[in-house]
Short mmCIF file of C-alpha atoms and ligand atoms in Angstrom, two decimals:
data_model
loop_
_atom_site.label_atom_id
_atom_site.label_comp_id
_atom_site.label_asym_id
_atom_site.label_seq_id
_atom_site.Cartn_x
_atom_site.Cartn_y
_atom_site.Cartn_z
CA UNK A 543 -20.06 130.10 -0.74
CA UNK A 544 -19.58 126.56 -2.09
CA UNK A 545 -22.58 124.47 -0.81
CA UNK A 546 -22.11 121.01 0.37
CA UNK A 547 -24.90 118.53 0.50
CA UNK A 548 -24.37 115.77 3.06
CA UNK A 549 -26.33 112.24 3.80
CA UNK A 550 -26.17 111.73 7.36
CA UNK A 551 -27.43 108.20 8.71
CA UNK A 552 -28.32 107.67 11.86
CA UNK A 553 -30.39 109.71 14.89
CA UNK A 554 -27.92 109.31 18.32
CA UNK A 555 -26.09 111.86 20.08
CA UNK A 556 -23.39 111.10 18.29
CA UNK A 557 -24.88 112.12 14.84
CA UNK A 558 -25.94 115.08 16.66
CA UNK A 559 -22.35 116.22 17.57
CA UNK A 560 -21.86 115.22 13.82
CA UNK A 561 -24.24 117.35 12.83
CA UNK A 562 -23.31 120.24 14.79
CA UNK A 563 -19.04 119.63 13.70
CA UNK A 564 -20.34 120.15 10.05
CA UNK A 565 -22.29 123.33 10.73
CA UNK A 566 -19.57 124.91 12.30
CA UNK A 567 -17.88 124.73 9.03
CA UNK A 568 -17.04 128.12 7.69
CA UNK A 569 -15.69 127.23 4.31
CA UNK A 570 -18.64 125.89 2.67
CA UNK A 571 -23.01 126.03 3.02
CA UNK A 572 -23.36 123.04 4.39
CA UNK A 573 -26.89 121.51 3.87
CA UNK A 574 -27.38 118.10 5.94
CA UNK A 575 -30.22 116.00 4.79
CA UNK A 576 -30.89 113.25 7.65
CA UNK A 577 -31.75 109.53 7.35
CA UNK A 578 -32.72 108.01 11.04
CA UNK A 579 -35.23 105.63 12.42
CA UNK A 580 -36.79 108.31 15.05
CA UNK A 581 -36.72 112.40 14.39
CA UNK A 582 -33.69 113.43 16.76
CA UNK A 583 -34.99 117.08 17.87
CA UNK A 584 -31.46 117.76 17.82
CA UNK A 585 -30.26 116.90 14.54
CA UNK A 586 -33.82 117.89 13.13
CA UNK A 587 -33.04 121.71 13.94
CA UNK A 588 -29.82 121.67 11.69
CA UNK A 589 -30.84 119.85 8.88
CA UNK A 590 -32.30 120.90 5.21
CA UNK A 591 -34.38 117.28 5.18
CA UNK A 592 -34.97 114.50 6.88
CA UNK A 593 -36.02 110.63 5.99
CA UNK A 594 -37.39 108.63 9.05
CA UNK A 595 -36.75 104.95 7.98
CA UNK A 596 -38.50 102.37 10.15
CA UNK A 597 -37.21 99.69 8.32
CA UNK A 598 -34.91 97.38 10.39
CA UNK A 599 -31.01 98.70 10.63
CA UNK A 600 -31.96 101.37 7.76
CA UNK A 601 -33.18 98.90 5.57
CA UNK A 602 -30.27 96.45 5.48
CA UNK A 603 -32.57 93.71 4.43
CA UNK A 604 -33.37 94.90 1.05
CA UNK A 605 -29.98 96.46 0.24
CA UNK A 606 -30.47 99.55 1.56
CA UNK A 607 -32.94 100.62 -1.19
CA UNK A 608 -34.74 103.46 0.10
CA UNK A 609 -31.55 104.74 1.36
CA UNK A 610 -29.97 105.01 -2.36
CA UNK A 611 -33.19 106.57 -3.36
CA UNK A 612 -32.76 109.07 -0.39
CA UNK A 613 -29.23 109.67 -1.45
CA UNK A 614 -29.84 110.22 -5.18
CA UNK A 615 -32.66 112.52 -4.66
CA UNK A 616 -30.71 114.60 -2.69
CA UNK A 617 -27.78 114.66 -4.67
CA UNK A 618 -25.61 113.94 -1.57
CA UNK A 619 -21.57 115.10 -2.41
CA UNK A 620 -20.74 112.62 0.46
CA UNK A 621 -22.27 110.23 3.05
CA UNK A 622 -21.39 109.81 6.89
CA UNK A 623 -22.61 106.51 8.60
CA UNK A 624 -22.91 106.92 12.33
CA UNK A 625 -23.76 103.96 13.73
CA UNK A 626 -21.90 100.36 13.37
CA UNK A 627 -24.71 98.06 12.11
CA UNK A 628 -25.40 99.37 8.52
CA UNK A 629 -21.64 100.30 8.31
CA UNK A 630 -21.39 96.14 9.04
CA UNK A 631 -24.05 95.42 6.84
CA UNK A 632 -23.00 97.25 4.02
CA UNK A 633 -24.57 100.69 3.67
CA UNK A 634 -21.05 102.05 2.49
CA UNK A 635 -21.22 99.43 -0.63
CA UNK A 636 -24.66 100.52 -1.28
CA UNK A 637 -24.34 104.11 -1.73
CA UNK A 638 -21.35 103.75 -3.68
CA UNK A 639 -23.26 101.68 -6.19
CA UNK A 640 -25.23 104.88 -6.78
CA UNK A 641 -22.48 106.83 -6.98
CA UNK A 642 -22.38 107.95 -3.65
CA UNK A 643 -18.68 107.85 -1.53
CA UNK A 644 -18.98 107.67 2.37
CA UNK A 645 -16.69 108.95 5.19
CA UNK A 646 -16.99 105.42 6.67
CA UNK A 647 -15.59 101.84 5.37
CA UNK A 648 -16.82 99.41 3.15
CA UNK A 649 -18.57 96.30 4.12
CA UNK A 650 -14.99 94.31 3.83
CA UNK A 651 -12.87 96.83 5.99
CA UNK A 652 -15.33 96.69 8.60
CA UNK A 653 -14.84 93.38 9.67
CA UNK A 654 -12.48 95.32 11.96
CA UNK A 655 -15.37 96.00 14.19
CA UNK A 656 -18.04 92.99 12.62
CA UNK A 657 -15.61 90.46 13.36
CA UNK A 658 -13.70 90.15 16.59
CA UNK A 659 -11.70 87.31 15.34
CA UNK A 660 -10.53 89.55 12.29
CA UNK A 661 -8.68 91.89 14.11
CA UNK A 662 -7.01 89.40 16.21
CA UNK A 663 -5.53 87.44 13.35
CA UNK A 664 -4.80 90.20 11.45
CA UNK A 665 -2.30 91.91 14.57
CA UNK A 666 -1.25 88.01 14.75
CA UNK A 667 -0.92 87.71 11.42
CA UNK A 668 1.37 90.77 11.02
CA UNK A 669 2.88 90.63 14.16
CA UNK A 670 1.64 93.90 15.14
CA UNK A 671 2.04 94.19 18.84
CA UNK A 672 -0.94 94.51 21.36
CA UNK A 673 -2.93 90.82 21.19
CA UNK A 674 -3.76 89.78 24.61
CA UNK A 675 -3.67 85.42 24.63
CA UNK A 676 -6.11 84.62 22.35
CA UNK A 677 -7.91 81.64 20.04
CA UNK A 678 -10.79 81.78 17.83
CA UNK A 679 -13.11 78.59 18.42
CA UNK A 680 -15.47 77.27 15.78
CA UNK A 681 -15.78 73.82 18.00
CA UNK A 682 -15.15 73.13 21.80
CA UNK A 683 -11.99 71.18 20.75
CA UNK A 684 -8.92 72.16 23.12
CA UNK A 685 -11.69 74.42 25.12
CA UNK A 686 -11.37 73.68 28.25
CA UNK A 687 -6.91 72.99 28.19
CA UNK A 688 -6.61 76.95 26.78
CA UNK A 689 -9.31 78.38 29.49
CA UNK A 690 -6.44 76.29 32.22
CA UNK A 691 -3.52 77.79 30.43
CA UNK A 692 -4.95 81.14 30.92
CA UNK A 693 -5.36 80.08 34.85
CA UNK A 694 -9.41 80.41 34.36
CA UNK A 695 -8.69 84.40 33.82
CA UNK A 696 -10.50 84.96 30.61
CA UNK A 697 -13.13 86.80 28.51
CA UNK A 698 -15.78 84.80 26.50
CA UNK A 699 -16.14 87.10 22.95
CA UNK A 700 -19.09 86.64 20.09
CA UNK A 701 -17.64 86.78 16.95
CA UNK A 702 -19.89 89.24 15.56
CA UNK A 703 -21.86 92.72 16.53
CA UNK A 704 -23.70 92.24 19.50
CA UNK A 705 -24.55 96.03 20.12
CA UNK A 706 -21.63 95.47 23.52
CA UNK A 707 -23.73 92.57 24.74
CA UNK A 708 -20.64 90.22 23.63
CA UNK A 709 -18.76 90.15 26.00
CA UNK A 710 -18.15 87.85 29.10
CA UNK A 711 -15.12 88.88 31.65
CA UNK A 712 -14.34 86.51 34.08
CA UNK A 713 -15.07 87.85 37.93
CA UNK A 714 -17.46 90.30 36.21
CA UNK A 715 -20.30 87.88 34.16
CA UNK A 716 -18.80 84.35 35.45
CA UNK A 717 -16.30 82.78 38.27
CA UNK A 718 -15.61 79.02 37.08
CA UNK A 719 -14.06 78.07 33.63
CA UNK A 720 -17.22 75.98 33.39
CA UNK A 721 -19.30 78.80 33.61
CA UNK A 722 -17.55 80.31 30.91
CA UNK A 723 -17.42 77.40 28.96
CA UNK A 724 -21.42 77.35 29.08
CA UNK A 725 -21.55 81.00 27.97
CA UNK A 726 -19.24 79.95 25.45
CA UNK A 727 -21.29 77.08 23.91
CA UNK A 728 -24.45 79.31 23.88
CA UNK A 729 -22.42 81.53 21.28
CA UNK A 730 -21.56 78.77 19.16
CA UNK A 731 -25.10 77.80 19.17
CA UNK A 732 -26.09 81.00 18.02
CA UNK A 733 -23.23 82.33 15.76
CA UNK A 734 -21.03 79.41 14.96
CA UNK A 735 -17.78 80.76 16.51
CA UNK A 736 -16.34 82.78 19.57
CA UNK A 737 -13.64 83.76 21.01
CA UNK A 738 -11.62 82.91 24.56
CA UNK A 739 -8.86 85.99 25.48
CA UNK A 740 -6.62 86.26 28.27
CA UNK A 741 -8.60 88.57 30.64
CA UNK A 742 -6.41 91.93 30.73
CA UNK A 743 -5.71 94.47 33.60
CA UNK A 744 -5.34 98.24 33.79
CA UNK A 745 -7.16 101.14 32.81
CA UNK A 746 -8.84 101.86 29.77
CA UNK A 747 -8.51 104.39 26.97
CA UNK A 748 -10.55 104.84 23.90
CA UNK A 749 -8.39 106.82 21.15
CA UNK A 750 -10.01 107.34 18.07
CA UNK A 751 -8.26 108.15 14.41
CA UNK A 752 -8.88 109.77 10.77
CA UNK A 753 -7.99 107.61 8.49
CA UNK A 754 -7.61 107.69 5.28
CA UNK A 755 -6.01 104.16 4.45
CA UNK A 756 -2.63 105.89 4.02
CA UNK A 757 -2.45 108.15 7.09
CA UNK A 758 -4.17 108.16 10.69
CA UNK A 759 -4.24 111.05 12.74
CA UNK A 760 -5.26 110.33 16.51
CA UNK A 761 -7.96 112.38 18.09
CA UNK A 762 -7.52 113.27 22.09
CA UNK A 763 -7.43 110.23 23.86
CA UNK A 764 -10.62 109.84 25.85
CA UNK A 765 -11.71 107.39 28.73
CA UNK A 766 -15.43 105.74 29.17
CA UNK A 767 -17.66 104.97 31.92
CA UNK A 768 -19.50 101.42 31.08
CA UNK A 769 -20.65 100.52 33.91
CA UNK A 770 -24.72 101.97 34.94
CA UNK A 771 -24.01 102.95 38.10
CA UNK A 772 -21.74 104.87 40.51
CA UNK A 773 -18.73 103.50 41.87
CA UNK A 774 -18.18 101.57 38.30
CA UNK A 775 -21.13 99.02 39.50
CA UNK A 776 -24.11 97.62 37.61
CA UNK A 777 -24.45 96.22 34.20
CA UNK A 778 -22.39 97.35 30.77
CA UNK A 779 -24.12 100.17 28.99
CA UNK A 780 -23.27 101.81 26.02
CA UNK A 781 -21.24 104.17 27.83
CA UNK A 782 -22.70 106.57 30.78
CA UNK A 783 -20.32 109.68 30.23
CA UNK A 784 -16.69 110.50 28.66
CA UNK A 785 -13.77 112.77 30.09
CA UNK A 786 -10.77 114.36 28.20
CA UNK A 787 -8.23 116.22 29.56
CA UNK A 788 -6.50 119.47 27.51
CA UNK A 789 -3.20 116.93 27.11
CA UNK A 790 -3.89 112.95 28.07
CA UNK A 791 -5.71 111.12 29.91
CA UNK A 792 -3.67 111.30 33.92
CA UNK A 793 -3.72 107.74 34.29
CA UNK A 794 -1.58 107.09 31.02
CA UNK A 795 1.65 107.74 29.31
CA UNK A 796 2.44 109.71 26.33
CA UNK A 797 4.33 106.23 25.53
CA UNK A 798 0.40 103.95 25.65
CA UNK A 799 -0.78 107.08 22.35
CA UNK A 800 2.96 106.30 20.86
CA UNK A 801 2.00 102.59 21.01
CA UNK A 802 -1.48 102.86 20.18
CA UNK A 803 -1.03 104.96 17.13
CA UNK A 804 1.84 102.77 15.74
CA UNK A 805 -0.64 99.56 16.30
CA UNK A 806 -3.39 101.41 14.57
CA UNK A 807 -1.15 102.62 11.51
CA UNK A 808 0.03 99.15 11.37
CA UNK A 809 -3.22 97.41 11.02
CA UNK A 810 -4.30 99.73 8.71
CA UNK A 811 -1.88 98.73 6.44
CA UNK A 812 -2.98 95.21 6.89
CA UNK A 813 -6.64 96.07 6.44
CA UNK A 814 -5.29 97.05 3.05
CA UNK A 815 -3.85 94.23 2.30
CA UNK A 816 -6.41 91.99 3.52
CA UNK A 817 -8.85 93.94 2.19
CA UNK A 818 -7.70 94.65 -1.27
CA UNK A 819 -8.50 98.60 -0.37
CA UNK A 820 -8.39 101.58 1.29
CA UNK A 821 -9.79 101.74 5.45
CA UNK A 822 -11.51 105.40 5.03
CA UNK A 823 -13.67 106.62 7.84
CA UNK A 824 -12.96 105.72 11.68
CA UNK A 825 -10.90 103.29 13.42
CA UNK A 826 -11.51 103.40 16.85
CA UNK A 827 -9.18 101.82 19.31
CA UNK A 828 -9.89 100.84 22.90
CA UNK A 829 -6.81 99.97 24.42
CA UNK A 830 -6.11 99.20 27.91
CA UNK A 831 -2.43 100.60 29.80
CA UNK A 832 -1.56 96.83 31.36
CA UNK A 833 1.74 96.12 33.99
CA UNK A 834 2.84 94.09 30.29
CA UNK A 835 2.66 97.38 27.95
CA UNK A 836 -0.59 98.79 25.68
CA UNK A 837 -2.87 96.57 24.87
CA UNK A 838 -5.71 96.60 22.38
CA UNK A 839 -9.00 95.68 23.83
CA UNK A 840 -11.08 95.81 20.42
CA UNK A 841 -11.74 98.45 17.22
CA UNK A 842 -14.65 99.84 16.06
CA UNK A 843 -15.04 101.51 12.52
CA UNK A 844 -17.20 104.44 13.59
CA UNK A 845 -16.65 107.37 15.77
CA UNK A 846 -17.73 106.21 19.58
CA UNK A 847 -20.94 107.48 21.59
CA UNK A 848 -19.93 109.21 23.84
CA UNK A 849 -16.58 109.71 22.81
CA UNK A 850 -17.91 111.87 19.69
CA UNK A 851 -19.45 114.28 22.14
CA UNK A 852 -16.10 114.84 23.48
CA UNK A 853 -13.82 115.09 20.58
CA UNK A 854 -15.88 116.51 17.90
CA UNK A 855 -17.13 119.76 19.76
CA UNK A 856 -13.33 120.25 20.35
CA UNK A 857 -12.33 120.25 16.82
CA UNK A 858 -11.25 123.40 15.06
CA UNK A 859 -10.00 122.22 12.00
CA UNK A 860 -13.12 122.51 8.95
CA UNK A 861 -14.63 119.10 9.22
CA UNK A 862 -15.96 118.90 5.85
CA UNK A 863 -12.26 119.40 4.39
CA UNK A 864 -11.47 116.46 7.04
CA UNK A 865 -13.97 113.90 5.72
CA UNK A 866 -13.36 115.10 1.78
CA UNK A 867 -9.81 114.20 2.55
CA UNK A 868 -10.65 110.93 3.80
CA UNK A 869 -12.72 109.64 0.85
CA UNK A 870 -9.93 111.41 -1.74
CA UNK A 871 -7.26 109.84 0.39
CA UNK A 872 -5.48 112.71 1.16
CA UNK A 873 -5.53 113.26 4.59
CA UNK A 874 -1.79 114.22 5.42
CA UNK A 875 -2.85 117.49 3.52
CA UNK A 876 -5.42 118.89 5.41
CA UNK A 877 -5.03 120.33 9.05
CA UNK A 878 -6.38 118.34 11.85
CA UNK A 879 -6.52 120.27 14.64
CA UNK A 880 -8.45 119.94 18.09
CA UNK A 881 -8.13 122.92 20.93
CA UNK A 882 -6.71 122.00 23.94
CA UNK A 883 -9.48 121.70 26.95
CA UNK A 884 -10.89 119.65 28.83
CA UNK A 885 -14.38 118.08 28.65
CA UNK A 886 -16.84 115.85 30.63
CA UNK A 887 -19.49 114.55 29.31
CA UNK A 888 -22.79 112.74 30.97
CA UNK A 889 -25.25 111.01 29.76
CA UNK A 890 -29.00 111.74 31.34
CA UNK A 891 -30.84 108.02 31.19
CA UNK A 892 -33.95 107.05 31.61
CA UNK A 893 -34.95 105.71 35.17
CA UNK A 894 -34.39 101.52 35.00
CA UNK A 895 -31.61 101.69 32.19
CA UNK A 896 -30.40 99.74 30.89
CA UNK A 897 -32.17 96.96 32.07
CA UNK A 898 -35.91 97.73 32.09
CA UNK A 899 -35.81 101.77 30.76
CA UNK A 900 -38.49 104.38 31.00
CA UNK A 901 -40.15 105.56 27.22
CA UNK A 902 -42.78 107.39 26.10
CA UNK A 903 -42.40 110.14 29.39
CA UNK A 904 -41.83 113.73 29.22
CA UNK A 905 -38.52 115.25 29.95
CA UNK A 906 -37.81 119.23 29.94
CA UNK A 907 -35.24 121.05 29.68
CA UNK A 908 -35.06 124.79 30.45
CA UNK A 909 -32.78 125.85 27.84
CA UNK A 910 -32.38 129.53 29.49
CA UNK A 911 -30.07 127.29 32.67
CA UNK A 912 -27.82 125.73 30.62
CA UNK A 913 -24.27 128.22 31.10
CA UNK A 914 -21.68 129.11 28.56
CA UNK A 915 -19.15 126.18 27.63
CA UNK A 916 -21.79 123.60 27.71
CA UNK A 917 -22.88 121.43 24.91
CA UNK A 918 -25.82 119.64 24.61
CA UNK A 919 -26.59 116.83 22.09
CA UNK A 920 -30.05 114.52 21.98
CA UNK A 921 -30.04 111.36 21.91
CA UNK A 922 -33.00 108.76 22.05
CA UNK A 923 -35.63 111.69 22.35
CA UNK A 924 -38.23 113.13 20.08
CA UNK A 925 -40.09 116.01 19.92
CA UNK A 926 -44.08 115.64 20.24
CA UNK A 927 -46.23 118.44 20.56
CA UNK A 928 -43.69 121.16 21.17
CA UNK A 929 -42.85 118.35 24.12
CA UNK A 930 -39.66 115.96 24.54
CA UNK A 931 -40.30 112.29 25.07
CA UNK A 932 -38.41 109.81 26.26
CA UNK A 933 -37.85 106.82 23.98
CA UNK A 934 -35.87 104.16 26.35
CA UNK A 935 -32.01 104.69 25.59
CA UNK A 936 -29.49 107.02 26.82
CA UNK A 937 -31.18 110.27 26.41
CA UNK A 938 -29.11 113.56 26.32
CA UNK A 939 -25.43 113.66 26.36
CA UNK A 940 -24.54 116.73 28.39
CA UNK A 941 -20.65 118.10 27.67
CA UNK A 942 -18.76 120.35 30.01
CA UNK A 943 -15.94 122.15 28.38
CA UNK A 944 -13.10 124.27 29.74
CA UNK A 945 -9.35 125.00 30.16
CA UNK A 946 -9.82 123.41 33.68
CA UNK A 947 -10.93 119.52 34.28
CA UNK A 948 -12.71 120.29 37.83
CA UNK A 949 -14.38 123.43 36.25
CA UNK A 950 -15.57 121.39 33.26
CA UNK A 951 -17.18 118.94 35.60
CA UNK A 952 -19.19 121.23 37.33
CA UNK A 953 -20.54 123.46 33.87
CA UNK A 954 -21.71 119.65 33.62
CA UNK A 955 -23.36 119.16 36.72
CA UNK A 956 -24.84 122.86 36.37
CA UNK A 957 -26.65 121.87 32.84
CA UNK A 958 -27.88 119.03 34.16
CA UNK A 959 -29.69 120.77 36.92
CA UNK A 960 -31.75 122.57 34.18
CA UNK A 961 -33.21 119.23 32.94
CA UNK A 962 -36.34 117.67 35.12
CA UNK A 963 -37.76 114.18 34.59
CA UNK A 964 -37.80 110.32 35.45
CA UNK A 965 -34.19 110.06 34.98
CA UNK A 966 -30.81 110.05 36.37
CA UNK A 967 -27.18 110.14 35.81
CA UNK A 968 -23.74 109.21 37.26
CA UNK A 969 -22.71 112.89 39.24
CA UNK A 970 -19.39 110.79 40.02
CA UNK A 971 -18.07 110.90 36.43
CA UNK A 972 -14.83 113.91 35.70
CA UNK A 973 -14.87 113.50 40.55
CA UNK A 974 -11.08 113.38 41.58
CA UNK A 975 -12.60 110.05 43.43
CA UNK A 976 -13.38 108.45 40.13
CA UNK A 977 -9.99 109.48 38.52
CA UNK A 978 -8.00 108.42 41.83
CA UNK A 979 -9.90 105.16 41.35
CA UNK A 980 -8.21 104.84 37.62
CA UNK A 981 -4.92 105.77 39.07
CA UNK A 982 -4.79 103.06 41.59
CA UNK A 983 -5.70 100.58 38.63
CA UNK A 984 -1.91 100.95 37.13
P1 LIG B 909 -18.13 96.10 24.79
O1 LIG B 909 -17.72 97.53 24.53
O2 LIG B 909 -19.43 95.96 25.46
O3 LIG B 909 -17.87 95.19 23.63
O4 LIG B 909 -17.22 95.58 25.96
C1 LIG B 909 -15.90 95.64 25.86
C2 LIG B 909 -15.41 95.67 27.26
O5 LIG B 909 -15.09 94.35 27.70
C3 LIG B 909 -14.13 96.45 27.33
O6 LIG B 909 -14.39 97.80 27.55
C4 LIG B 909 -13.41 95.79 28.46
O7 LIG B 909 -13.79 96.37 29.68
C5 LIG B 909 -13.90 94.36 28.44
N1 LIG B 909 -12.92 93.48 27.77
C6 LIG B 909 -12.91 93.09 26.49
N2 LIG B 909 -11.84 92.30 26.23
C7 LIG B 909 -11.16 92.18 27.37
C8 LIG B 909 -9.96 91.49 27.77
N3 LIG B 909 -9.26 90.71 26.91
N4 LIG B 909 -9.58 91.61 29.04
C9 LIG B 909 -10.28 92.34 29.93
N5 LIG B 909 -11.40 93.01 29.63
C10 LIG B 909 -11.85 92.94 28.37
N1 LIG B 910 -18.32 104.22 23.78
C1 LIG B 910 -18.72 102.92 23.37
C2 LIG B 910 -19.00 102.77 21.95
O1 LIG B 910 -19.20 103.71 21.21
O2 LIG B 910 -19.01 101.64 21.49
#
């Protein structure tokens, strides 16, 4: 068998279902040599090698040097970039000046997630449909008239990562337009812009794509739970648990992926033009079904955690040939094909996230209670002493899969009864409750 050597950056649960998508390959020896900042136990188990890195974002600082040096020595045949910061800062432009292509976009083409303001222009620009009101500020001139025009309904946005700290939804982080325009200022203080959108309404969807630069094929479209806390209460987090269904999501229409995929070919095209190249890796859509037609809440240029855990366990299509075609831009000619179930998936959290999180405490899992159909994928824990450890962030992302919604829920639930420690989790995530809840948001 052809062997296939693979960099993998990053140590979340989503590199873990990454991980775990490549070994299921059947084509090809796949060898995965691992570059994180903490040994994922995880991800550990499946790999040929592994670099801990404890520089800050993987060593963006010095231009990613010891990550070149990782790549080279390993003779890497490709590259996959998990997370959004190096991807932002660059790591894509590194390894290729060693030679080294990535399934994941260059510095330039990732403005679509770096830069908030990007995106907007560039659907303005090309009058692609799906903007919400919007204006980038680099001053408070004409501040205060647009947050009146939009009737004080309106999201404060840094221009910039801010690891889903960035943004401010009126009724949710402020009340007044002057308490917006004080969150406001405090960007421009920091990061010399921001943006002011007209604050949207209707559930959300998070639809995620190949793409090659010439073609993007949509994954299953897959809703998020932000919020910490049951009931959709408490503060943002990077996403508490994911649900898919074996067709769409209940609480939209086959027309909201129609218009979703046609806005995401669209500004691919217009990345390519912008950019002068090619989009290859992710784009990641989260788009909101609104009384006024789909609208697009923001893209990312990586695959989403959770929304990995979901989609990636369900693929059956070889992944490797998948992220080849990317980087050789020829997607169209590969299949790219998921199997129809449904999943839930749950993240287990430290006690106090995400405000004031547990680390360094012991979590256990008996492996011999987890049933059939369940996957399980580590997250921020390491192994000590034959022991797993708590190290602050969303811990273990715990997927449910089956033909059946309800039944995936509970395989869920089950799983999670074989892990024991200071944490918890949202039980009402994949509950007809919850998904009544979205319903009555149309
Ligand atoms: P984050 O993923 O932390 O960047 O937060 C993005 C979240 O902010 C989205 O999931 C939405 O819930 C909310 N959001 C962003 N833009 C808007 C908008 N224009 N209208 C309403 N909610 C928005
Ligand atoms: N699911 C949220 C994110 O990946 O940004």
């Amino acid at each position: 068998m052809n062997t296939k050597r693979i960099l993998l950056l990053g140590n979340g649960g989503r590199e873990h279902a990454i991980a775990k998508a490549l070994k299921r390959s059947t084509q090809y020896n796949v060898e995965i040599f691992c570059f994180m900042n903490a040994k994922n136990p995880g991800i550990a188990k499946l790999c040929t090698a592994l670099k801990i890195c404890t520089e800050k974002n993987f060593g963006a600082e010095n231009g990613f040097q010891t990550l070149k040096d990782f790549a080279q020595n390993i003779q890497a045949n490709f590259a996959i970039i998990g997370p959004d910061d190096p991807i932002g800062a660059g790591a894509v432009d590194a390894l290729q000046s060693v030679g080294i292509e990535s399934m994941a976009p260059s510095k330039t083409c990732a403005r679509l997630e770096s830069s908030k303001g990007f995106t907007r222009n560039i659907l303005e620009k090309y009058h692609i449909p799906g903007n919400p009101q919007f204006q980038v500020f680099t001053n408070t001139v004409g501040l205060k008239e647009f947050c009146q025009k939009l009737e004080g309904k309106f999201v404060v946005k840094d221009d910039g990562l801010c690891g889903g700290k960035g943004v401010h939804v009126q009724g949710d982080h402020f009340e007044t337009i002057d308490e917006g325009i004080e969150i406001a200022k405090s960007m421009l203080e920091k990061h010399g812009s921001f943006l002011i959108e007209e604050k949207l309404e209707g559930p959300e969807f998070s639809l995620m794509f190949f793409v090659d630069g010439i073609t993007a094929i949509a994954m299953p479209s897959i809703a998020d739970h932000k919020r910490a806390f049951e009931g959709d209460v408490g503060p943002n987090t990077g996403g508490m648990g994911t649900i898919s269904f074996p067709k769409i999501l209940p609480f939209i229409t086959e027309k909201n992926i129609e218009d979703a995929t046609d806005i995401t070919k669209a500004v691919m095209e217009a990345v390519e033009k912008e950019c002068g190249e090619n989009f290859h890796g992710i784009m990641y859509g989260g788009f909101m079904r609104t009384k006024n037609g789909t609208k697009l809440i923001e893209y990312n240029a990586r695959f989403g955690d959770p929304e990995a855990l979901n989609a990636l366990p369900l693929l059956e299509s070889d992944f490797i040939d998948i992220c080849e075609a990317i980087i050789a831009e020829r997607l169209s000619e590969v299949p790219v094909l998921f199997s129809k179930k449904a999943t839930v998936c749950k993240y287990i959290v430290p006690n106090g996230y995400p405000t004031n999180p547990l680390s360094d405490q012991e979590i256990q899992i008996d492996e011999s209670r987890i049933p059939k159909g369940v996957e399980i994928f580590f997250a921020s824990v390491k192994e000590e002493d034959g022991k797993y450890w708590l190290c602050g962030s969303r811990a273990i992302g715990i997927v449910g899969i089956d033909e059946d919604f309800a039944k995936a829920e509970q395989k869920a639930e089950m799983a999670i009864q074989a892990i024991s420690g200071p944490v918890f989790h949202r039980k009402d995530i994949g509950t007809a409750e919850l998904l009544q809840k979205r319903m009555e948001m149309i």
